[in-house]
Coordinates of C-alpha atoms in Angstrom, one line a residue:
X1 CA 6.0 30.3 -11.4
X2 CA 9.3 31.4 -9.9
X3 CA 12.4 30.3 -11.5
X4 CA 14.9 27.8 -9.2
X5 CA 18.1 29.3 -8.8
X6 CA 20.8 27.7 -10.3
X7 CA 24.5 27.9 -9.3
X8 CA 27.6 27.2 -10.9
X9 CA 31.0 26.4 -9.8
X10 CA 31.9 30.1 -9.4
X11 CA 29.0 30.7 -7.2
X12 CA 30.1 31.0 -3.1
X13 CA 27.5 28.3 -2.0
X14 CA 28.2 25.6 -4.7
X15 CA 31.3 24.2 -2.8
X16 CA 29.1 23.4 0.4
X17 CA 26.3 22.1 -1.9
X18 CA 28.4 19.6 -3.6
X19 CA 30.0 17.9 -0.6
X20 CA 28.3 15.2 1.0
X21 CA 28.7 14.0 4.4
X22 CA 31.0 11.4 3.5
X23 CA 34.0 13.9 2.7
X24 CA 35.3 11.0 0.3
X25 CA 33.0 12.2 -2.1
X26 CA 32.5 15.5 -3.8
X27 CA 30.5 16.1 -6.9
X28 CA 31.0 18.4 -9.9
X29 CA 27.8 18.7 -11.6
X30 CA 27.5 21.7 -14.1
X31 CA 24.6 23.2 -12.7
X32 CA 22.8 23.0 -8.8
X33 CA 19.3 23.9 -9.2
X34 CA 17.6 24.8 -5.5
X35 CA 14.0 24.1 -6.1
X36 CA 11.3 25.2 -3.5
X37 CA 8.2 23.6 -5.5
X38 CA 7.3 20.6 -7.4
X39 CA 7.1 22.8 -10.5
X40 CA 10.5 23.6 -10.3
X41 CA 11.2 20.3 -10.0
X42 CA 9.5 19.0 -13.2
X43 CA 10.8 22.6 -14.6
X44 CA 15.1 21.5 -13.9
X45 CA 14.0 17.5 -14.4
X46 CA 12.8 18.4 -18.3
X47 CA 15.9 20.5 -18.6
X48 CA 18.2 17.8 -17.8
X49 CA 16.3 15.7 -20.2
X50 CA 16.1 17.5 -22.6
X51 CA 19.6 18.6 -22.8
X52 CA 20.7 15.0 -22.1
X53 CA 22.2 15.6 -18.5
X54 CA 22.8 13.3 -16.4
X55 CA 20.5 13.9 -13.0
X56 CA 20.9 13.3 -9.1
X57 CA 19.3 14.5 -6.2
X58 CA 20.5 16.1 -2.9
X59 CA 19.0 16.1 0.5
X60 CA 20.2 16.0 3.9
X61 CA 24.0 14.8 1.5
X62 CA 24.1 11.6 3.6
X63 CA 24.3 9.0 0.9
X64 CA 27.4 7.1 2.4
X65 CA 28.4 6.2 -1.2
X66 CA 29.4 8.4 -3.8
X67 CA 25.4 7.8 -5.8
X68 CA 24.7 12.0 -5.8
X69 CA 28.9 12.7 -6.3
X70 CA 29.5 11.2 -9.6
X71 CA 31.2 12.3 -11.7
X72 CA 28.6 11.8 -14.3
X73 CA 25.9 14.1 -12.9
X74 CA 25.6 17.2 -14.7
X75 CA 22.5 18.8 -12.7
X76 CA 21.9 18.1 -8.8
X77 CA 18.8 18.7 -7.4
X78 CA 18.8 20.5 -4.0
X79 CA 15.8 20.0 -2.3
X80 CA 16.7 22.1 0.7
X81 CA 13.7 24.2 -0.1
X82 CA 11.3 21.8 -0.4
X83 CA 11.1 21.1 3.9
X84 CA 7.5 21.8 5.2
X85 CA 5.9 20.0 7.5
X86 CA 2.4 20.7 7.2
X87 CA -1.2 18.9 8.1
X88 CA -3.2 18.5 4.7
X89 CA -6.8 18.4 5.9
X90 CA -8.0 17.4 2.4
X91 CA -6.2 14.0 2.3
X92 CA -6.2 13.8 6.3
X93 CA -2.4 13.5 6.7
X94 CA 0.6 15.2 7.4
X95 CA 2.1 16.6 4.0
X96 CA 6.2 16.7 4.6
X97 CA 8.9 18.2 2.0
X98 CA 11.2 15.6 0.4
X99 CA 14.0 18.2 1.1
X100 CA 13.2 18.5 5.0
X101 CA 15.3 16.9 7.6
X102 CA 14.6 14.4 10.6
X103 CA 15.3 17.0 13.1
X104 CA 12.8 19.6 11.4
X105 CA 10.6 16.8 11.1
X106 CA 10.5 15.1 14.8
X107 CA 10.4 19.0 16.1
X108 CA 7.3 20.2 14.2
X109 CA 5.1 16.9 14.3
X110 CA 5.4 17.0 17.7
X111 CA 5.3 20.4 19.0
X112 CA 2.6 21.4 16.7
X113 CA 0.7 18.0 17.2
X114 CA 2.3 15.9 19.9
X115 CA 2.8 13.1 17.3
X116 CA 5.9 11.5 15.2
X117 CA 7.7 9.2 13.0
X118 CA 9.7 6.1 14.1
X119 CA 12.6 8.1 11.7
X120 CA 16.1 7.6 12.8
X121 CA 18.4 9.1 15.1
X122 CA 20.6 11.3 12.9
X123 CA 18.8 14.9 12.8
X124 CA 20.5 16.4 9.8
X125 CA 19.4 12.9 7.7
X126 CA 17.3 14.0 4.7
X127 CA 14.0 12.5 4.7
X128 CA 14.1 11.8 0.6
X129 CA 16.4 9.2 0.9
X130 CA 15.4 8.1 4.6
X131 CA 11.7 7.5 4.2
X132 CA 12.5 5.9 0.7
X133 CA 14.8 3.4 2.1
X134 CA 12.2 2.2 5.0
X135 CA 13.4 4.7 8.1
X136 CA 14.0 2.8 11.2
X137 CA 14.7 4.2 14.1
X138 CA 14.7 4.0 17.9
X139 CA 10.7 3.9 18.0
X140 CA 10.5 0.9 15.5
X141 CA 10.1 -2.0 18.1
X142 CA 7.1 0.3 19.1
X143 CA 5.1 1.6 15.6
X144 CA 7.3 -0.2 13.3
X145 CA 9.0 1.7 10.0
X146 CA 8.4 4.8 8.6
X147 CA 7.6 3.7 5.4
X148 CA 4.4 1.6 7.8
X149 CA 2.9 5.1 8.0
X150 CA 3.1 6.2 4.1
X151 CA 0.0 7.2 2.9
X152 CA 1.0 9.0 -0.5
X153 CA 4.1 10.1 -2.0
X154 CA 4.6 12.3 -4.6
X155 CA 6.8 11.8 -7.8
X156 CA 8.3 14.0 -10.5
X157 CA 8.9 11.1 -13.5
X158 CA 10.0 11.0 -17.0
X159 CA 7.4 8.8 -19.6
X160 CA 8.6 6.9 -22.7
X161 CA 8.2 10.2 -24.5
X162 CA 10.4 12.2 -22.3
X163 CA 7.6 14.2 -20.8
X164 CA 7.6 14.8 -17.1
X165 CA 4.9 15.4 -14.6
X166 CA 4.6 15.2 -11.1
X167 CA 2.7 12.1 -9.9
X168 CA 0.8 11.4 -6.8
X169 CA 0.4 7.2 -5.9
X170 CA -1.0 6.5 -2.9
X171 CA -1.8 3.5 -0.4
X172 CA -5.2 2.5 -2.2
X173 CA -4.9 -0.7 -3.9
X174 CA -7.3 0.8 -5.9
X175 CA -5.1 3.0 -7.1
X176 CA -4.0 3.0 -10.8
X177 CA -0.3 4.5 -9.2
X178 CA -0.3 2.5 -6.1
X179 CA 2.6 0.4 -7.8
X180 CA 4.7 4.0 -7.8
X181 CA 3.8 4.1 -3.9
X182 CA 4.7 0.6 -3.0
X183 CA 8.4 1.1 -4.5
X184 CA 8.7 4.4 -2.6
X185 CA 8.3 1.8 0.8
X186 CA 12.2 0.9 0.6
X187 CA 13.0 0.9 -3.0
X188 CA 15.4 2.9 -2.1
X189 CA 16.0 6.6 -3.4
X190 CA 17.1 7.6 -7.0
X191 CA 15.2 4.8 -8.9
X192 CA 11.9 5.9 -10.2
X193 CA 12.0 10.0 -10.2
X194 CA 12.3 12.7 -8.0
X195 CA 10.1 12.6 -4.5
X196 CA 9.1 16.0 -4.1
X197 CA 6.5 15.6 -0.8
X198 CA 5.3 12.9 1.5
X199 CA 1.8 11.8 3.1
X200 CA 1.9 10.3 6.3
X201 CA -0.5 8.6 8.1
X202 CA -1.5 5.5 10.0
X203 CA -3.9 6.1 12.4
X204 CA -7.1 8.3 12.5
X205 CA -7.9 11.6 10.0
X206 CA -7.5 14.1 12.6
X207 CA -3.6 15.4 13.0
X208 CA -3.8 14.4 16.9
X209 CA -4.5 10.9 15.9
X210 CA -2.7 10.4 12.7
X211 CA 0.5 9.4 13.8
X212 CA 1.5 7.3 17.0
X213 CA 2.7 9.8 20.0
X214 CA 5.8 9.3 21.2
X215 CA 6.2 8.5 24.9
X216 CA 5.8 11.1 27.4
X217 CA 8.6 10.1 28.8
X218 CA 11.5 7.5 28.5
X219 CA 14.4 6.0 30.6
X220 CA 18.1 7.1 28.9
X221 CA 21.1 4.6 30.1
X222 CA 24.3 4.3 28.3
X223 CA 27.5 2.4 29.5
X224 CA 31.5 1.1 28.8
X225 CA 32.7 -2.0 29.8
X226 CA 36.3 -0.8 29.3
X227 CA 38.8 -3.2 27.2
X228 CA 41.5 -3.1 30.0
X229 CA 38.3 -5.1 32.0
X230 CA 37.4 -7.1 28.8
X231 CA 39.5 -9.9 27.4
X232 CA 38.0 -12.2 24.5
X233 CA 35.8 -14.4 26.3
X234 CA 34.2 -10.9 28.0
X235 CA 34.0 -9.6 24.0
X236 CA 32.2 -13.2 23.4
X237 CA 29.9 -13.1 26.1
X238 CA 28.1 -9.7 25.8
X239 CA 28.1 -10.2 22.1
X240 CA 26.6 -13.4 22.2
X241 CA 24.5 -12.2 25.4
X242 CA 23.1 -9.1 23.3
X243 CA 22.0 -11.4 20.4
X244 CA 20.5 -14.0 22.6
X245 CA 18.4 -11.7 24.5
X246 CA 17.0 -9.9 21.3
X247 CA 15.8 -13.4 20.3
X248 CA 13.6 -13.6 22.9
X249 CA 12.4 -10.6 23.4
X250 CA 11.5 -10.0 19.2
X251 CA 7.9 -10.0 19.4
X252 CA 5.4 -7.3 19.1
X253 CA 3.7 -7.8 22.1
X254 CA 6.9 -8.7 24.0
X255 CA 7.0 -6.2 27.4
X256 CA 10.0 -5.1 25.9
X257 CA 8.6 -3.6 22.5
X258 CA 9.9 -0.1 23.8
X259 CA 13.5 -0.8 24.4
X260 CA 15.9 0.0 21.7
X261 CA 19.6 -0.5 22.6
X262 CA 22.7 0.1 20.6
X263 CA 25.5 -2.2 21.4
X264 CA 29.3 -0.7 20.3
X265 CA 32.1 -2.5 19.6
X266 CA 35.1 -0.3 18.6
X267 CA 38.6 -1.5 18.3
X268 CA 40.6 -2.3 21.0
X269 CA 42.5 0.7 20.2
X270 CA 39.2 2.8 21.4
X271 CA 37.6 2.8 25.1
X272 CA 35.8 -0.3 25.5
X273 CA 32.3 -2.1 24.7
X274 CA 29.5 0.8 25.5
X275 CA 25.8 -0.1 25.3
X276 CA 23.3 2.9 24.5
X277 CA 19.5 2.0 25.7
X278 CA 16.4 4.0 25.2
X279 CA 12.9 2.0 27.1
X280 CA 9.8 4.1 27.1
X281 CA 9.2 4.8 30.8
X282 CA 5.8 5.3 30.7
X283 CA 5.3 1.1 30.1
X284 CA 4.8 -0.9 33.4
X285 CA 7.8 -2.0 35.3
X286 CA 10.2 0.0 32.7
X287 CA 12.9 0.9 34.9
X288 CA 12.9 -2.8 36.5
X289 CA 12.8 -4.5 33.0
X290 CA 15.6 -2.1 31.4
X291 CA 18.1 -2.9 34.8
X292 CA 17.4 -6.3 34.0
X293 CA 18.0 -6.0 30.4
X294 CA 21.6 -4.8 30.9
X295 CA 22.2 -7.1 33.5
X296 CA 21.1 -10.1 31.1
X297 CA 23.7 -8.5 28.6
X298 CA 26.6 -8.0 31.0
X299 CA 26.4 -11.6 32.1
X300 CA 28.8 -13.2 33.1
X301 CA 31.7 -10.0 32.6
X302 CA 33.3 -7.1 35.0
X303 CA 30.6 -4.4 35.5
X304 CA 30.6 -2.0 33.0
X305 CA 31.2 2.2 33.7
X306 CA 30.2 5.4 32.8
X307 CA 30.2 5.8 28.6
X308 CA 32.9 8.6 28.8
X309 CA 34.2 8.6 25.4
X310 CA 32.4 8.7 21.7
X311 CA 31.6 5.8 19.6
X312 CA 31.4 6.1 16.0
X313 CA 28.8 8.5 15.4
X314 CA 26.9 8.0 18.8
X315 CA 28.0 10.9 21.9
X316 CA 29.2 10.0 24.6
X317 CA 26.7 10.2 27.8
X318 CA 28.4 9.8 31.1
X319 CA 25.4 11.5 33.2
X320 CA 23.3 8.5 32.2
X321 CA 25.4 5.9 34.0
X322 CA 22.3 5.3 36.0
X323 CA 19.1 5.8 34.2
X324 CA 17.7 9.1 33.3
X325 CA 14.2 9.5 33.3
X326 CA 13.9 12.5 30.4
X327 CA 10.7 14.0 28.5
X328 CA 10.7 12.0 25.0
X329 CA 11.7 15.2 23.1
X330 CA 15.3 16.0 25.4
X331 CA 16.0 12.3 25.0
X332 CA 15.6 12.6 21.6
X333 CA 17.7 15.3 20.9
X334 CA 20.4 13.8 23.4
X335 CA 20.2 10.9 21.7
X336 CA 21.0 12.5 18.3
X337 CA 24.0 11.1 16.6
X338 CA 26.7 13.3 15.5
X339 CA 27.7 14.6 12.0
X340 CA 31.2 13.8 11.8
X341 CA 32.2 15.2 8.8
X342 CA 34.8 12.6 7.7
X343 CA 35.5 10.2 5.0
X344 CA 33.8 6.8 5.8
X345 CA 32.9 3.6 4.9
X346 CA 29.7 1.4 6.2
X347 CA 28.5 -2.1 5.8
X348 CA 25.4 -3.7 7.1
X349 CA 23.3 -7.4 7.7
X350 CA 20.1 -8.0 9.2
X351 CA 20.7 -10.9 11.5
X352 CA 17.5 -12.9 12.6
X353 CA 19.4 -15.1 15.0
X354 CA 22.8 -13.7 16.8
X355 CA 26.3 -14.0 15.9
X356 CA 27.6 -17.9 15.6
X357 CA 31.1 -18.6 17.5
X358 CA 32.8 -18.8 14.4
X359 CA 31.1 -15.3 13.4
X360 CA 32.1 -13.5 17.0
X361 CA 36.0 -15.3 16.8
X362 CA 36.1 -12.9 13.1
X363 CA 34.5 -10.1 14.8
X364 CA 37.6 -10.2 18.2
X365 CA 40.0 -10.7 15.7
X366 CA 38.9 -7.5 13.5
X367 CA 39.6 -5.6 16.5
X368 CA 43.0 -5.4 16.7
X369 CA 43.5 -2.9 14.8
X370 CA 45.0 0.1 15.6
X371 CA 42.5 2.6 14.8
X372 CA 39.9 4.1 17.3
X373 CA 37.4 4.9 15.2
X374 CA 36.5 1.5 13.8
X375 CA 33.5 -0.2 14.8
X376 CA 30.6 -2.8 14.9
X377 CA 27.3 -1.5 15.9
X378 CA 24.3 -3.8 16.7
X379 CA 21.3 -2.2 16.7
X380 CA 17.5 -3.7 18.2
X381 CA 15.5 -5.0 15.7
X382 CA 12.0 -6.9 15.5
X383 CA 9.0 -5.9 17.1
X384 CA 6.3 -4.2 15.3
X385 CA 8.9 -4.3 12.2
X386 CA 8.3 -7.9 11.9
X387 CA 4.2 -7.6 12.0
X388 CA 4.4 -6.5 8.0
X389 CA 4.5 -9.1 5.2
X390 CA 7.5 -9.2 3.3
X391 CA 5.5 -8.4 0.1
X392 CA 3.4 -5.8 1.7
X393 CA 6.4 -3.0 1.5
X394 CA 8.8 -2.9 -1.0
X395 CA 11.5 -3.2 2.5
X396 CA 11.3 -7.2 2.7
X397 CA 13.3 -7.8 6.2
X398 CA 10.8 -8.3 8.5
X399 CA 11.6 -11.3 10.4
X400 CA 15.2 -10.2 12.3
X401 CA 15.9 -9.5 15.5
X402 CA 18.8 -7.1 14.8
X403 CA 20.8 -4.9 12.6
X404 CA 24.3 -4.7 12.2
X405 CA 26.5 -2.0 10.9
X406 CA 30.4 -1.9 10.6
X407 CA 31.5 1.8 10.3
X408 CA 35.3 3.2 10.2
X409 CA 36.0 6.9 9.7
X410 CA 38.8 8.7 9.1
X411 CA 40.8 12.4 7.7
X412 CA 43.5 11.8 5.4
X413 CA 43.1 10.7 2.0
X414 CA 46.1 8.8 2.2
X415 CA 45.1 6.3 4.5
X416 CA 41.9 5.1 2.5
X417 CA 43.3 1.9 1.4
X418 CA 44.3 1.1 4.8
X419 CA 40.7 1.6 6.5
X420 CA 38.7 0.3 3.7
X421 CA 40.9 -3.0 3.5
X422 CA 39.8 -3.7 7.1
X423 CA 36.4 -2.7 6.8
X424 CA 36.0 -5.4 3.9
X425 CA 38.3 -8.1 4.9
X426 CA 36.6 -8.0 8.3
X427 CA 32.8 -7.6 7.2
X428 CA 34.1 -11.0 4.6
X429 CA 35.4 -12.8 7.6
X430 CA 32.4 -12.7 9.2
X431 CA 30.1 -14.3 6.7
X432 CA 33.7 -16.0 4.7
X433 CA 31.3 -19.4 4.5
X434 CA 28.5 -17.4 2.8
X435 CA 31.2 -15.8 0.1
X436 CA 32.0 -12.9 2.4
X437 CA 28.3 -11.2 2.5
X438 CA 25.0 -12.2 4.5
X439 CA 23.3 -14.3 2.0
X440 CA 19.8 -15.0 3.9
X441 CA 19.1 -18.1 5.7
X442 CA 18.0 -19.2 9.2
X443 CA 20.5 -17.0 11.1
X444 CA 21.0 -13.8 8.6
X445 CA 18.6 -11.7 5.8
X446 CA 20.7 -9.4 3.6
X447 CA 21.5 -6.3 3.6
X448 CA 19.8 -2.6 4.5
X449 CA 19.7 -0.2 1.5
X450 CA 20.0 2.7 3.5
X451 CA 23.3 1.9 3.9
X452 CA 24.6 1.3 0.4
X453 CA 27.6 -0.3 0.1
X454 CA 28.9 -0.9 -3.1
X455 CA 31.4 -3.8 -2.8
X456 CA 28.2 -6.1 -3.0
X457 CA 27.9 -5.4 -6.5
X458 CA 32.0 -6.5 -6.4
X459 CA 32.9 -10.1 -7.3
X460 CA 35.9 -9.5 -5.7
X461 CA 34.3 -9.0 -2.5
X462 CA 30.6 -10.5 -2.5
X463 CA 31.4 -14.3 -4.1
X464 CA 28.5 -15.7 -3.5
X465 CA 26.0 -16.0 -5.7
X466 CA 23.7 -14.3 -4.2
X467 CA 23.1 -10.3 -6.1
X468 CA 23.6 -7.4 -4.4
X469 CA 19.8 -6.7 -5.5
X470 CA 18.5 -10.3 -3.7
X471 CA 20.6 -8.9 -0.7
X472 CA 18.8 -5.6 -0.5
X473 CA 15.4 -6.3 -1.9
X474 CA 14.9 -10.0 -1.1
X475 CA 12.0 -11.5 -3.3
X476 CA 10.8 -8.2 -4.2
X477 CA 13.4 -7.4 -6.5
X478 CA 11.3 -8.5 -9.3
X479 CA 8.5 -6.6 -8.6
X480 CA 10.5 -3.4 -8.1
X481 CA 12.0 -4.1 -11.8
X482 CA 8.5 -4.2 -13.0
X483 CA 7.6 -0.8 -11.7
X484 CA 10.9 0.9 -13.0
X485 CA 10.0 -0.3 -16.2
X486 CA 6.9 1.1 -16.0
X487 CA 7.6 4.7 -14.6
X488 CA 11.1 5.3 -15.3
X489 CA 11.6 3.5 -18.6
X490 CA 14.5 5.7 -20.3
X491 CA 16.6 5.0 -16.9
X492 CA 16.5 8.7 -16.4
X493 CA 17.0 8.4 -12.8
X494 CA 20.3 5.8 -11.9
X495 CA 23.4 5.0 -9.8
X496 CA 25.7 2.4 -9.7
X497 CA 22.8 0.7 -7.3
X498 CA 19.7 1.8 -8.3
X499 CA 17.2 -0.6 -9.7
X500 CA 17.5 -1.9 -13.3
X501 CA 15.1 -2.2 -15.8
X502 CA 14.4 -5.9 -16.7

């Protein structure tokens, strides 16, 4: 077996390997071992053991917290190398890399086999952390998460004795390692052991039928309602407009399972309000049912424009001021957001009934400040998503009707205490009678650990008494425990959020 090769701070390529996306984080491990097979990986996993390093892995270096930068890992894992996308016709699924991206991903399932993944929009987004996590993404309403189409995963872990081997669990209840696979179904990354590959597959054993198709083709609309036309009742109505609409239209079967809409709302320092929808054109009466989606959402305000400027990580799109009726795969790559390269900070809730009054007065007065690139972004939720039992995946929020993410971004180092401070007083304004975070109950269900955030974990900042575990992992938490003590019982693999053993 080949050896990984392993850089060192005086190598050319360490620099670029150690910075994540997030440019407020930057690690400093000792070694970077790039692995291109699972053997390597059980190979640098036993070295870190055995030496007593501390361990973290590396994909697409998206983690928007500082999990793979800190400043206690010794040896990062880059699993750049480990990014095929390939059919495996002895377990009749699609085999995929842990180190491959979405972009690779989306581009060979379908040109090779006119399939995909409901993954996200982000193309550079690793899929080891994505897929782990539960991977929603603009085709969710449709075919539900990724993690609904895991078949097997496997796992490089460390045993009680410190030996490590490479693991396969799979789907099969019957399967004395199906506990391993049920945690990799949005336990989130960098709990139990190193993912080295994927199985995926939902549908029939033939690679044509394995994985839903996307549709052949879909409508692409995305508009501003500009904030010189918008004053706080206009804010109020398309928010409350948005989240109205989404809970009637949450249901599988609903004529609108193939619309997924992003709506933006960026300081008043930015453009304006822009809504970005994508409805699968090929379903009856789409281009009728998506005009009278956004006309349903800009109730009752001045008629919105062309989206002209950026938003947060989503491209600007003036050309689809009218609908544009585009082959799945240009839409998709139009559709791809952006890699900004800044520092950042991101919070999330999964809301199963829209904002309350008091909820959208916080929200209009968070948006005075004077920064542009400051934003909440509510994204469609429900559909097929919601046909899974809580239990079923280790990702437990299966009853809301949409996601929400607050996002700022930013250059200077000096001006992180200004941003962060209104990311977290707003995000605590908005839920300030739940102790500033989404505790579930009729109207909100935690938080999306895709989107770590780690002032959950922060009494200063989540006083409730609700954990930052209940808020990610719901009822499952417990479960999840049980399987970490069972595959990962020296805590070999950790972060400031990663499961803990009971």
């Amino acid at each position: 077996m080949a050896e990984a090769l392993i850089l060192g701070p005086a190598d050319p390529a360490y620099a670029d390997t150690v910075r994540a996306l997030n440019r407020r984080f930057t690690g400093k491990p000792d070694e970077v071992h790039r692995v291109h097979d699972t053997g390597q990986v059980v190979a640098a996993v036993a070295r870190a053991v055995h030496t007593g390093r501390r361990i973290a892995v590396r994909g697409g270096g998206h983690c928007y917290e500082g999990f793979v930068a800190d400043p206690e890992v010794s040896l990062l894992l880059d699993m750049s190398g480990l990014a095929s996308v390939e059919w495996d016709e002895a377990r009749g699924a699609f085999a995929i890399g842990a180190g491959a991206t979405l972009g690779a991903v989306y581009k060979a399932l379908f040109k090779n086999w006119g399939v995909t993944v409901p993954g996200g929009s982000c193309h550079s987004v690793g899929v080891g952390g994505h897929f782990t996590g539960g991977g929603y993404g603009v085709l969710s309403r449709r075919h539900g998460l990724t993690v609904d189409h895991l078949h097997a995963v496997e796992v490089v872990v460390v045993g009680a004795d410190g030996q490590v081997r490479a693991v396969v669990a799979t789907r099969d209840p019957a399967d004395p390692h199906h506990d391993l696979w049920w945690a990799h179904t949005g336990g989130g990354g960098g709990t139990f052991g190193v993912v080295t590959r994927f199985w995926l597959r939902s549908g029939g054993t033939s690679p044509e039928t394995a994985l839903p198709a996307p549709p052949a083709e879909v409508w692409l609309h995305a508009v501003t309602w500009p904030w010189a036309s918008l004053d706080r009742d206009g804010c109020d109505r398309l928010l409350d407009n948005f989240g109205s609409w989404h809970e009637r239209h949450a249901a599988s079967d609903d004529p609108y399972a193939g619309l997924a809409a992003a709506l933006l709302v960026p300081t008043r320092a930015a453009a304006g309000i822009s809504l970005r929808t994508t409805m699968d054109a090929t379903a009856p009466d789409a281009e009728k049912l998506l005009n009278r989606f956004v006309a349903e959402v800009g109730a009752g305000v001045t008629p919105a424009g062309p989206m002209t400027r950026d938003s947060g990580k989503i491209a600007a799109l003036p050309e689809a001021a009218a609908p544009r009726r585009l082959r799945w795969q240009w839409a998709n790559q139009l559709a791809a957001g952006s890699d900004l390269g800044l520092r950042a900070k991101y919070k999330s809730a999964f809301l199963r009934r829209g904002f309350t009054p008091a909820q959208r007065a916080a929200i209009w007065a968070s948006l005075e400040y004077a920064h542009p690139d400051a934003q909440l972004q509510l994204d469609s939720f429900g559909g097929a998503i919601n046909e899974v039992a809580p239990g079923a995946t280790a990702y437990p929020h299966r009853d809301s009707v949409l996601k929400a993410q607050w996002q700022v971004y930013w250059t200077d180092p000096a001006d992180d205490d200004r941003h962060l401070n209104w990311i977290r007083s707003s995000y605590r304004a908005v839920f300030a009678d739940r102790g500033g975070v989404p505790v579930a109950d009729a109207q909100l269900d935690g938080c999306y650990i895709n989107y770590p955030d780690v002032d959950l974990s922060d009494p200063d900042w989540n006083t409730s008494a609700t954990p930052w575990t209940e808020l990610y992992f719901g009822a499952n938490y417990a479960r999840l425990q049980q399987v970490k003590a069972s595959w990962d019982p020296a805590d070999t693999f950790r972060h400031a959020q990663s499961v803990r053993l009971p």
